[in-house]
XYZ file of C-alpha atoms in Angstrom:
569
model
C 50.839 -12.451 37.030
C 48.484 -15.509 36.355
C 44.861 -14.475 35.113
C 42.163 -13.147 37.490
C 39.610 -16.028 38.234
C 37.634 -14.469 40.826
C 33.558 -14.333 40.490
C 33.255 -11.084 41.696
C 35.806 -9.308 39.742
C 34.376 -11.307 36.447
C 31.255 -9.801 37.155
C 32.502 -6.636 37.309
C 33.830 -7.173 34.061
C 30.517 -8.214 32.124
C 29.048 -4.991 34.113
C 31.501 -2.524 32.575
C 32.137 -4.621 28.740
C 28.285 -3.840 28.403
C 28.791 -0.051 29.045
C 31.541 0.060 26.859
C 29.904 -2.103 24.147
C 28.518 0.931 22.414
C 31.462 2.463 22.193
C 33.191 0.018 20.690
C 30.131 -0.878 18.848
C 29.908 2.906 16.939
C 33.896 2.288 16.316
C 33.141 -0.375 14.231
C 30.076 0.936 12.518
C 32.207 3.851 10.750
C 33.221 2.802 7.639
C 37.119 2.063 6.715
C 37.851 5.472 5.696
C 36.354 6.880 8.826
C 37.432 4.646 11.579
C 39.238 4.539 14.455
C 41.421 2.222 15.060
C 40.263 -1.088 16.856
C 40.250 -0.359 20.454
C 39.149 -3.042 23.101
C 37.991 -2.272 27.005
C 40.535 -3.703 28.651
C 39.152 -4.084 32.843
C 41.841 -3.807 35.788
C 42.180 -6.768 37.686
C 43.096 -6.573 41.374
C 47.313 -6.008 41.831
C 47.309 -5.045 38.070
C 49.747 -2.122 36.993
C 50.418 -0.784 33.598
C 54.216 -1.856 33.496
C 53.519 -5.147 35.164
C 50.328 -5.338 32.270
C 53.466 -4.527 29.532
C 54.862 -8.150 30.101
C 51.514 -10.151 29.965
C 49.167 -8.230 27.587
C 51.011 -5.166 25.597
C 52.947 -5.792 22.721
C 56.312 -4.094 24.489
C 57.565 -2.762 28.287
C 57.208 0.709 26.151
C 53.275 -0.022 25.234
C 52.105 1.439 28.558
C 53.260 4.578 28.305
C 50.445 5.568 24.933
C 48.054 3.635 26.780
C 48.610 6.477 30.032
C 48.673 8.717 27.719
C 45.408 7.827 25.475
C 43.179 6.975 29.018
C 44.476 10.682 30.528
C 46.174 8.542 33.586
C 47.566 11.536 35.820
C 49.080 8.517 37.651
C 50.024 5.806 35.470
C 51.229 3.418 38.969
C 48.048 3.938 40.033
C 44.514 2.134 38.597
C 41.813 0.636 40.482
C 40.286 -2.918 39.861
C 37.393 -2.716 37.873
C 38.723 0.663 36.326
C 38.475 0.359 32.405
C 41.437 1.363 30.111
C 40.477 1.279 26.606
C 43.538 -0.091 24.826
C 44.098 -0.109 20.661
C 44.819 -3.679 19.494
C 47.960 -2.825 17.948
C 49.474 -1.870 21.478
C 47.889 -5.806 23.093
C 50.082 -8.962 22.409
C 47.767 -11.357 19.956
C 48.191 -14.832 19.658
C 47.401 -17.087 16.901
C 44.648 -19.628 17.311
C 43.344 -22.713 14.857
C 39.711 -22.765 13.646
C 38.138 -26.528 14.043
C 36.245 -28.243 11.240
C 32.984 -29.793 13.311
C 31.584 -31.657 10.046
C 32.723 -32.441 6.665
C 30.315 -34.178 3.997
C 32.048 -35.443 1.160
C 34.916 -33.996 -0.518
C 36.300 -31.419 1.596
C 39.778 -30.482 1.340
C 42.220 -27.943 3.436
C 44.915 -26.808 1.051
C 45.191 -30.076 -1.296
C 44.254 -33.033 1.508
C 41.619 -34.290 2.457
C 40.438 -32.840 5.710
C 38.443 -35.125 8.056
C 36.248 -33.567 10.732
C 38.713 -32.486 13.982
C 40.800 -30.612 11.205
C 42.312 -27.681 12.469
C 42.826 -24.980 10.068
C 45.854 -22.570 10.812
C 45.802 -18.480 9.743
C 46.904 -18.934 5.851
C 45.353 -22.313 5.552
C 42.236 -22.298 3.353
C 39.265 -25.453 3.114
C 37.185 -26.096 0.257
C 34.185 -28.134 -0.712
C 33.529 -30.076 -3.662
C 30.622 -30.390 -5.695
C 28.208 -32.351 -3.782
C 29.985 -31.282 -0.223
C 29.501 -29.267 2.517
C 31.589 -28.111 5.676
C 31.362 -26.518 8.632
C 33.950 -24.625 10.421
C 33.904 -23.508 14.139
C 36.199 -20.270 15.016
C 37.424 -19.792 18.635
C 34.881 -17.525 20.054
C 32.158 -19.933 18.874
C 31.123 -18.701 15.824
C 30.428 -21.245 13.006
C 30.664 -20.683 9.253
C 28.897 -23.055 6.599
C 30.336 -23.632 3.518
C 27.645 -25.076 1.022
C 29.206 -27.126 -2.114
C 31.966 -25.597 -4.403
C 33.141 -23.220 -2.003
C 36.551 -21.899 -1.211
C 37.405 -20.320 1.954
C 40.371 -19.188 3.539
C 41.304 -18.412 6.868
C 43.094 -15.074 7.083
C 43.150 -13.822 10.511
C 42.704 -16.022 13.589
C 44.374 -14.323 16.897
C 43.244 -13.564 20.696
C 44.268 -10.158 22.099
C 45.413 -9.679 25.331
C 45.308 -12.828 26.595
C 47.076 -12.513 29.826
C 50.535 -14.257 29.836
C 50.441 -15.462 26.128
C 53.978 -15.026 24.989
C 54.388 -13.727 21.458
C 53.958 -15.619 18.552
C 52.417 -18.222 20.781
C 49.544 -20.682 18.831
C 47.089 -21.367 21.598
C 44.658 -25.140 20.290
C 41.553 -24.723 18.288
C 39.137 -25.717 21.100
C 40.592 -23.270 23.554
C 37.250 -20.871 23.405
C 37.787 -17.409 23.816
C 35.513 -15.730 26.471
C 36.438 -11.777 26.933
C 35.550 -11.976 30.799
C 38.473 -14.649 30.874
C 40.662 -12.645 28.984
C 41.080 -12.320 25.482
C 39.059 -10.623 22.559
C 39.260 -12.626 19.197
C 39.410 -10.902 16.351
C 39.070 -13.015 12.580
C 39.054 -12.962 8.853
C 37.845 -14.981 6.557
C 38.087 -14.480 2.809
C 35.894 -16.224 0.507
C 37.287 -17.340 -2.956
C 35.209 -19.405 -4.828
C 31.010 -20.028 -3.584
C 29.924 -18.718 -0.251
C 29.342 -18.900 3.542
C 26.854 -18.192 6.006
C 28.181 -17.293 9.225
C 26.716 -17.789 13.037
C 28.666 -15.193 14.768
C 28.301 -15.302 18.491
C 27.170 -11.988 20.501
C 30.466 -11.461 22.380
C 33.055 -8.139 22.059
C 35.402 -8.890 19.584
C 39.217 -7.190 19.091
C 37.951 -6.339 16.004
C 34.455 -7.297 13.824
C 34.617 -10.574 12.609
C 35.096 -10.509 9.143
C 34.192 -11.639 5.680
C 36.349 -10.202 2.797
C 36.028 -11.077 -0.890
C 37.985 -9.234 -3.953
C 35.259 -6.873 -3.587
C 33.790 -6.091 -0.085
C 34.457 -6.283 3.026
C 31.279 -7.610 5.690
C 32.052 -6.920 9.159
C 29.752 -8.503 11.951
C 29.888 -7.903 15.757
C 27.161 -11.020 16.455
C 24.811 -11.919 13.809
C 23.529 -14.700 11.392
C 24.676 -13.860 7.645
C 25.582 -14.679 4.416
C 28.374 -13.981 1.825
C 28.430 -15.069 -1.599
C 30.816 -14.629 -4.092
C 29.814 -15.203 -7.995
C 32.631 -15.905 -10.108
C 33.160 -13.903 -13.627
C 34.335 -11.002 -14.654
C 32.388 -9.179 -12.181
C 33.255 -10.301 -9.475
C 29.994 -10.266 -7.548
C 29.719 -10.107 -3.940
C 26.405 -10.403 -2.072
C 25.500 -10.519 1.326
C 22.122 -11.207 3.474
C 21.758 -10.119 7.567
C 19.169 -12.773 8.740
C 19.427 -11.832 12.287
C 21.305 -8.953 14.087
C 23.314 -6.602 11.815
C 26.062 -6.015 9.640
C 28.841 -3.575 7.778
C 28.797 -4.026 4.357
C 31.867 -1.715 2.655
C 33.847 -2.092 -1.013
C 37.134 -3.736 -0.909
C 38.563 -0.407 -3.108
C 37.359 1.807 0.547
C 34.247 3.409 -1.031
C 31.910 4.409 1.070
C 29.848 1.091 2.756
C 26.379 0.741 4.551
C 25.233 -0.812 7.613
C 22.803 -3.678 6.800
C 19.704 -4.695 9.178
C 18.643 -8.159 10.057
C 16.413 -8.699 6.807
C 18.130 -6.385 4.266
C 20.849 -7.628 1.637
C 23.798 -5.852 -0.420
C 25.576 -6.437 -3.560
C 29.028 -4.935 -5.345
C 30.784 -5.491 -8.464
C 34.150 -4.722 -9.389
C 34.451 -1.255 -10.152
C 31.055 -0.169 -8.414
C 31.488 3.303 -6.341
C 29.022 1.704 -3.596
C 26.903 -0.995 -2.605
C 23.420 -1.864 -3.651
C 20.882 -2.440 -0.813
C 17.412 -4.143 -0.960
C 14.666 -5.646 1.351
C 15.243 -9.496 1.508
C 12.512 -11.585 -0.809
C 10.067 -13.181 1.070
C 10.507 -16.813 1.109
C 9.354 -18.775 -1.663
C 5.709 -21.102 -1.358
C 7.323 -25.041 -1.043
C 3.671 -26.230 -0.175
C 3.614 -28.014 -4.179
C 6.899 -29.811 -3.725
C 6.063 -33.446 -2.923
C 6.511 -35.335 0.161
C 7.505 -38.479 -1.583
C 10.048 -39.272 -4.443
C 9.681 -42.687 -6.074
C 12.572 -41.613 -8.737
C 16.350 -41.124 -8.295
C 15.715 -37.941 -10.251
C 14.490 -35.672 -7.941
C 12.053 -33.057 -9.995
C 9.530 -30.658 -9.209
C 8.041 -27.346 -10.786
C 7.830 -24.275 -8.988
C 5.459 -22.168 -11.579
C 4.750 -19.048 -9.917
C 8.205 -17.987 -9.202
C 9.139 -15.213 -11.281
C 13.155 -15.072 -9.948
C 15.954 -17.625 -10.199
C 15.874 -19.792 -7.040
C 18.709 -21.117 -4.860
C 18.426 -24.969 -4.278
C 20.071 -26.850 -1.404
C 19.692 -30.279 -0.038
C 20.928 -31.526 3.157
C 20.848 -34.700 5.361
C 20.031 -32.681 8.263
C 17.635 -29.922 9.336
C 20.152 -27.389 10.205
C 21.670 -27.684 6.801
C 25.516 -28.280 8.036
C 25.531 -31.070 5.877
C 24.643 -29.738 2.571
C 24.773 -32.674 -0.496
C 23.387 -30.179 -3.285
C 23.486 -26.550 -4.211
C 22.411 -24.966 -7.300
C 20.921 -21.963 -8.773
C 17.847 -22.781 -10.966
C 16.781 -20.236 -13.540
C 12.962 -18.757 -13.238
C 10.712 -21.011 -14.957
C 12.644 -24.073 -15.158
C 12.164 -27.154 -13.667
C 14.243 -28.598 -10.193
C 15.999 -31.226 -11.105
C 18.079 -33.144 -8.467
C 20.534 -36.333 -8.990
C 22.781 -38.360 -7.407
C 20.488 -38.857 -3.618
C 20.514 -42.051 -2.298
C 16.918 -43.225 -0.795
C 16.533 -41.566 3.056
C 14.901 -38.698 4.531
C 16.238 -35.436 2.937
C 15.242 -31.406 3.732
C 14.762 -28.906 1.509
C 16.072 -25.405 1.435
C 14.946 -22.765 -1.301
C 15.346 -18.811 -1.458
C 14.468 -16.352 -4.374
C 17.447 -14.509 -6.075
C 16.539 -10.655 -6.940
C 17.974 -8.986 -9.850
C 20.933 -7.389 -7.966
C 22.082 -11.163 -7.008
C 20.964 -10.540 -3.655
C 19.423 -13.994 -2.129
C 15.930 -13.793 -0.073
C 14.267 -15.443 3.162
C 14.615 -19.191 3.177
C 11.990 -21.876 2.535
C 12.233 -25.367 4.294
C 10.287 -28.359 3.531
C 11.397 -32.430 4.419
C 10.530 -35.043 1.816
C 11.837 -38.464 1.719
C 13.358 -40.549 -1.405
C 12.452 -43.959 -1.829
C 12.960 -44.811 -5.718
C 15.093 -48.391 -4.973
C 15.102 -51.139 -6.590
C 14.539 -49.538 -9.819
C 11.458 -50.969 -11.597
C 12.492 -53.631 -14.309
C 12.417 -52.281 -18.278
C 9.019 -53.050 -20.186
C 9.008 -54.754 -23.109
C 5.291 -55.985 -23.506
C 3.097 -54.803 -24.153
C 4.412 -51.638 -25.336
C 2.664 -47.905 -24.544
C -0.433 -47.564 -26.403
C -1.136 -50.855 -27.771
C -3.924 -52.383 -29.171
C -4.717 -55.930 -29.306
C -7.949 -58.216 -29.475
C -9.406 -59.367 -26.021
C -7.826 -63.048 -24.581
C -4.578 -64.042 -24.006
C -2.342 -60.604 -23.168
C 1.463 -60.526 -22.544
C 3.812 -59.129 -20.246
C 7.210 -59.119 -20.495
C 9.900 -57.350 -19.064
C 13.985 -56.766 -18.357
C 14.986 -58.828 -15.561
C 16.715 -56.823 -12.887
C 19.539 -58.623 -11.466
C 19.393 -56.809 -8.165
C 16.041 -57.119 -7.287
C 14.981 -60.671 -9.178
C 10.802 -60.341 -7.867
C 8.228 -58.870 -9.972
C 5.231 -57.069 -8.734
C 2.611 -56.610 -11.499
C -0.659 -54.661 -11.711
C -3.055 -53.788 -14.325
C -5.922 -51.611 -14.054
C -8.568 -49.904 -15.379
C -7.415 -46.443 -14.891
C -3.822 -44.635 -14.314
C -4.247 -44.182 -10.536
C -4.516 -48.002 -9.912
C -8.039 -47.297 -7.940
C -9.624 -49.936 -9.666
C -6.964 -52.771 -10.013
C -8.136 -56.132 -12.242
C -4.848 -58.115 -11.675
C -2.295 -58.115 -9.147
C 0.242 -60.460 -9.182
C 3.748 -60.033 -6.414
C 6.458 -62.055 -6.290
C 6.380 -63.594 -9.725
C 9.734 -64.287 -11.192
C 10.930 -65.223 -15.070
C 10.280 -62.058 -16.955
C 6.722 -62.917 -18.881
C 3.319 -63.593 -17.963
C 0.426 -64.346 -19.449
C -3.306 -63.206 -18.703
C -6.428 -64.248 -20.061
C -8.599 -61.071 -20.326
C -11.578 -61.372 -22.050
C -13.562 -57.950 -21.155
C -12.876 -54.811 -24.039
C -11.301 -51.679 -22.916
C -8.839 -48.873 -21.737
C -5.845 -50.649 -19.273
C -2.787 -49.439 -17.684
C -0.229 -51.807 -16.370
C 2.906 -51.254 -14.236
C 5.711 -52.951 -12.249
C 7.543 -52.690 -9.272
C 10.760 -54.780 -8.202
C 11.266 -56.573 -5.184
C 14.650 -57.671 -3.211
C 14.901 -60.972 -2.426
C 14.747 -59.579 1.458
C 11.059 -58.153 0.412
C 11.717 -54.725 -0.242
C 10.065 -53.363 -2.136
C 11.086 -50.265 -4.527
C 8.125 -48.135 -6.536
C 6.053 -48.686 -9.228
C 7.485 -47.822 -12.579
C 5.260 -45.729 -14.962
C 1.880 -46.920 -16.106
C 1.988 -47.592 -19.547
C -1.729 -47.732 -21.525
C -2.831 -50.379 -23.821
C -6.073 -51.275 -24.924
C -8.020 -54.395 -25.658
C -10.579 -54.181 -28.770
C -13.912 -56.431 -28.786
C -13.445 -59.369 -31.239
C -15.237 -59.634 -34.151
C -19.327 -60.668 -34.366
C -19.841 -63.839 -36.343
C -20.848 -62.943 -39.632
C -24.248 -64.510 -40.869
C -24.704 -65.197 -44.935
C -25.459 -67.616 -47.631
C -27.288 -67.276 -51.316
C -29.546 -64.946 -51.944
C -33.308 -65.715 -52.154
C -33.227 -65.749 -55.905
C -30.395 -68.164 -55.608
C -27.916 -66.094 -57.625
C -25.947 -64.697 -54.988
C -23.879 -65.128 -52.421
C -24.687 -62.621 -49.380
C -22.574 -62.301 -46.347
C -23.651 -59.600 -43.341
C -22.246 -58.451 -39.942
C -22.204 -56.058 -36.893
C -19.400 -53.425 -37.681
C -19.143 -49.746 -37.346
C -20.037 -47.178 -39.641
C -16.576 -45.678 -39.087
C -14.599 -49.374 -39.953
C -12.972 -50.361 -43.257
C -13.700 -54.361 -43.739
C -11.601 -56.551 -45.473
C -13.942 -59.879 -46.503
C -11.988 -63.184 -48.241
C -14.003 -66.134 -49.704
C -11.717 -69.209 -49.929
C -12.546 -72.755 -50.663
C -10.978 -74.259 -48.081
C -10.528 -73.262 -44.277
C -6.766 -72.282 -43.843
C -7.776 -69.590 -46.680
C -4.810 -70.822 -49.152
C -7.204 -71.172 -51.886
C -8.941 -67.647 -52.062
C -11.663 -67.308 -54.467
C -12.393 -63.659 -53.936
C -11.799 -61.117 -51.516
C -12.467 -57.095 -51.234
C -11.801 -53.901 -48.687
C -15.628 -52.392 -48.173
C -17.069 -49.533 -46.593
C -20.524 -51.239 -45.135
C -21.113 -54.254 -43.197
C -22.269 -56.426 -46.109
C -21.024 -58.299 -49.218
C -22.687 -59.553 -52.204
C -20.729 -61.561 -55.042
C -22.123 -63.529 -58.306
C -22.494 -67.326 -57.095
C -19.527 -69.232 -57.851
C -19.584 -71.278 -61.164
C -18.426 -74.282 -59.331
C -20.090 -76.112 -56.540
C -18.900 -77.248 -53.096
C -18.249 -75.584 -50.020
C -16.612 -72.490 -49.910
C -15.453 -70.434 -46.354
C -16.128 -66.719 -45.407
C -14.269 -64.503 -42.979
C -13.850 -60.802 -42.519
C -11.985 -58.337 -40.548
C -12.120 -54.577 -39.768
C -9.427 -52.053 -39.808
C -10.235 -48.793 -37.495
C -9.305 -45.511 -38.284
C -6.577 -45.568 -36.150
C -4.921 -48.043 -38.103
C -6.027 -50.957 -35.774
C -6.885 -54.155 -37.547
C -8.617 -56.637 -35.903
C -8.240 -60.442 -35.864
C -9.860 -62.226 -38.437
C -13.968 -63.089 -37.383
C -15.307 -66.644 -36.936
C -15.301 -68.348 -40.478
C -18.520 -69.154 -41.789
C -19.308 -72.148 -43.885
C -21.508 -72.057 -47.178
C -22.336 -75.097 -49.220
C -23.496 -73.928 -52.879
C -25.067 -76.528 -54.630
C -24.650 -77.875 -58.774
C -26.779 -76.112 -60.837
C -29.016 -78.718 -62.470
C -30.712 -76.038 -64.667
C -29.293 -76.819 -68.031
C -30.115 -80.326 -67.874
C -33.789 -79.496 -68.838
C -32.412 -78.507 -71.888
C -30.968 -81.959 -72.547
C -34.383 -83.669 -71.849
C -36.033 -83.651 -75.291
C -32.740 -85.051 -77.156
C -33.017 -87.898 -74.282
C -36.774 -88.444 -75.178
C -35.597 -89.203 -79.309
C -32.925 -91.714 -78.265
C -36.091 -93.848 -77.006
């Protein structure tokens, strides 16, 4: 008998699947020690009978007869359209049915290919995610399950009951939909390996609760959004969150299990009698994290978290296509690699101390750190040098060959003094002649014009030049006496030559004050001065102006020759 299609009788059918609902609904809630089998409410179409129902939905022509007998039929030739027989899976003829992969980022893999998106993934077949790769995998009844990066997941049970006219052992396609008012109930397991999943279970009646099972609990959902994580070690830890709707959370050894509300979490270890349950963390504060990256290292600071986080960056808002996932330890930095430059969204949630993950923080920042600025060389970080001619130099950067350089006068570029774009070579010279504290950075720039970010401002600063000294012989005549402008604080180094390269030096000293006083020289001529100071910082400035100084013969001791002169005559 071909499927009921009438409008009428499907109403009917949503009428009476809501009044059974709770029935089915407590079935499921009891945990696996307490419950009853998996029983579905199976509605009468028109012209149905229970033998003629053996050869399209029961499992054998003998089925019907403990399905009279479990609905009290006095008359088992006799039921009613409408009329609602509540039938036990095991007696209803299942068929198996493929679970679509809607998106793969990256390396995804089901078994040991590669699985593009349109995959379909058989019962036994199992899909996994690499390390910077993310899935998502749409069941028959709608429901979709996420699996973030370095995640394993198998599919364990896929099958429609009661179908009407499925013949055993039948595989129906993956994008045949399962809707119970057009016959069928889907029932599924999935079993988690290696990472997690977070499930979007639509609100239909199921043969049985969708299912998530690890080595160490079992989550059962009827419609809900939820998590399951599975941390690998010798533990074995299994956690799970209910974001919306609810969930059954039991131990894979049959302990006694919970029921978890939307915005309540669980965890189990290996060995552990029973679950622990806890109040979801509030979502963490993202309002610090930047809106702008200008590095390929993503890294921010979170400082008033006081829990390890959970990290995860996708391309896309619903986070389906998931690029990085990583657990970052309270107090330490986030440190992300391996982006390329585009629009990105952020996803964070605190980790209590039972492993159980918290409410979700989302924030959208974009990456722009390409071309990469070109090396410095010149001048370096914290150099000093006298005012004039300064330097740049840098590493060319084959991809980007333009150079965009600024200096300024302090490390947020507000007041820039030179700006130069476009320049190419890799050195420049700049006459700056005013004393002070700079910072100077560089940007590169594609031969297209685009432009990537400014590299780091490195500090250097530019020292006054010496004052020209002043000096000559002393008022008695007996001295030579040289005097500047220097600081108290300075060391100067003073040099006396006769000549102006300073190759013939005459005297020179290291002093403590801004003046020098020496015996006149014994010979004549012109002699040169010159100082410098060294700071206490270890800075030693250029050489001053040279100062010239003419000392004279000393005719004194010919007086002394005058009366021997005065005999001769």
């Amino acid at each position: 008998m071909p499927p009921v299609e009438r409008p009428r009788l499907n109403r009917v059918r949503r009428a009476v699947f809501g009044a059974a609902f709770g029935a089915v609904a407590t079935a499921w809630a009891t945990s696996p020690a307490q419950a009853a089998e998996p029983t579905v409410a199976f509605v009468v179409a028109r012209a149905d009978t229970l033998i003629g129902l053996s050869s399209q939905v029961l499992v054998s022509p003998a089925a019907w007869r403990e399905v009279a007998r479990l609905n009290h039929l006095h008359n088992p030739n006799r039921i009613l359209p409408g009329q609602v027989l509540m039938i036990p899976t095991r007696l209803m003829r299942s068929t198996a049915v493929g679970a679509r992969l809607i998106s793969a980022v990256g390396d995804v893999q089901a078994g040991d290919a590669p699985a593009p998106t349109g995959t379909v993934l058989a019962e036994g077949q199992s899909l996994q995610t690499g390390p910077a790769s993310s899935a998502v995998l749409e069941l028959a009844d709608g429901s979709r399950l996420q699996l973030p990066p370095s995640s394993l997941l198998q599919v364990a049970a896929s099958r429609v009951y009661g179908a009407r006219g499925a013949a055993p052992g039948a595989t129906r396609a993956a994008d045949a939909s399962v809707s119970n008012a057009s016959g069928g109930w889907f029932a599924g397991t999935m079993r988690v390996l290696r990472g997690s999943v977070e499930v979007f279970a639509t609100k239909v009646l199921r043969a049985r609760p969708l299912e998530v099972v690890t080595p160490t609990a079992v989550v059962g959902v009827r419609g809900t959004q939820y998590r399951v994580g599975l941390d690998a070690g010798a533990e074995s830890l299994t956690h799970s969150e209910v974001i919306d709707g609810a969930v059954r959370f039991d131990a894979a050894s049959g302990a006694a299990g919970t029921e978890l509300p939307s915005g309540f979490g669980a965890s189990i270890s290996a060995g552990a009698s029973a679950p622990t349950v806890a109040k979801l963390l509030a979502a963490p504060d993202l309002s610090a994290v930047p809106a702008h990256f200008d590095k390929p290292l993503v890294r921010f600071a979170l400082p008033a978290q006081t829990t390890p986080l959970r990290v995860q960056v996708a391309s896309d808002s619903a986070f389906e296509k998931v690029v990085s996932d990583q657990r970052i330890e309270t107090g330490a930095d986030v440190r992300i690699a391996g982006l390329a430059d585009a629009p990105w969204h952020l996803r964070v949630r605190r980790i209590d101390a039972q492993g159980i993950e918290g409410y979700d923080a989302t924030r959208s920042f974009v990456l722009k750190a390409r071309p990469t600025p070109p090396a410095y060389r010149a001048p370096r970080s914290g150099a000093k040098q006298a005012v004039g001619s300064v330097e740049f130099a840098w590493a060319p950067n084959d991809a980007a060959p333009h150079v965009h350089l600024q200096v300024a006068e302090d490390a947020a570029f507000t007041r820039v003094v030179q700006d130069r774009d476009h320049l190419t070579g890799t050195t420049l010279r700049i006459d700056m002649p005013t004393a002070g504290s700079y910072f100077w950075r560089l940007g590169s720039v594609r031969d297209d014009g685009d432009a990537g970010p400014f590299g780091d401002a490195q500090p250097f600063e530019l020292r006054p030049m010496p004052a020209p000294p002043a000096g000559g012989r002393s008022a008695d005549g007996s001295a030579l006496v040289f005097t500047w402008s220097g600081r108290p604080q300075d060391r100067q180094q003073v040099q006396l030559a006769r000549d102006a390269a300073f190759r013939q030096i005459t005297a020179q000293a290291e002093l403590t004050s801004s003046e020098w006083t020496l015996p006149l020289p014994s010979q004549s001529g012109r002699y040169y001065f010159r100082y410098r100071s060294v700071e206490p910082d270890g800075f030693v400035s250029p050489y001053s102006d040279t100062l010239r100084v003419d000392v004279p013969h000393d005719w004194s001791g010919l007086w002394l020759l005058l009366p021997a002169a005065v005999l001769l005559f």
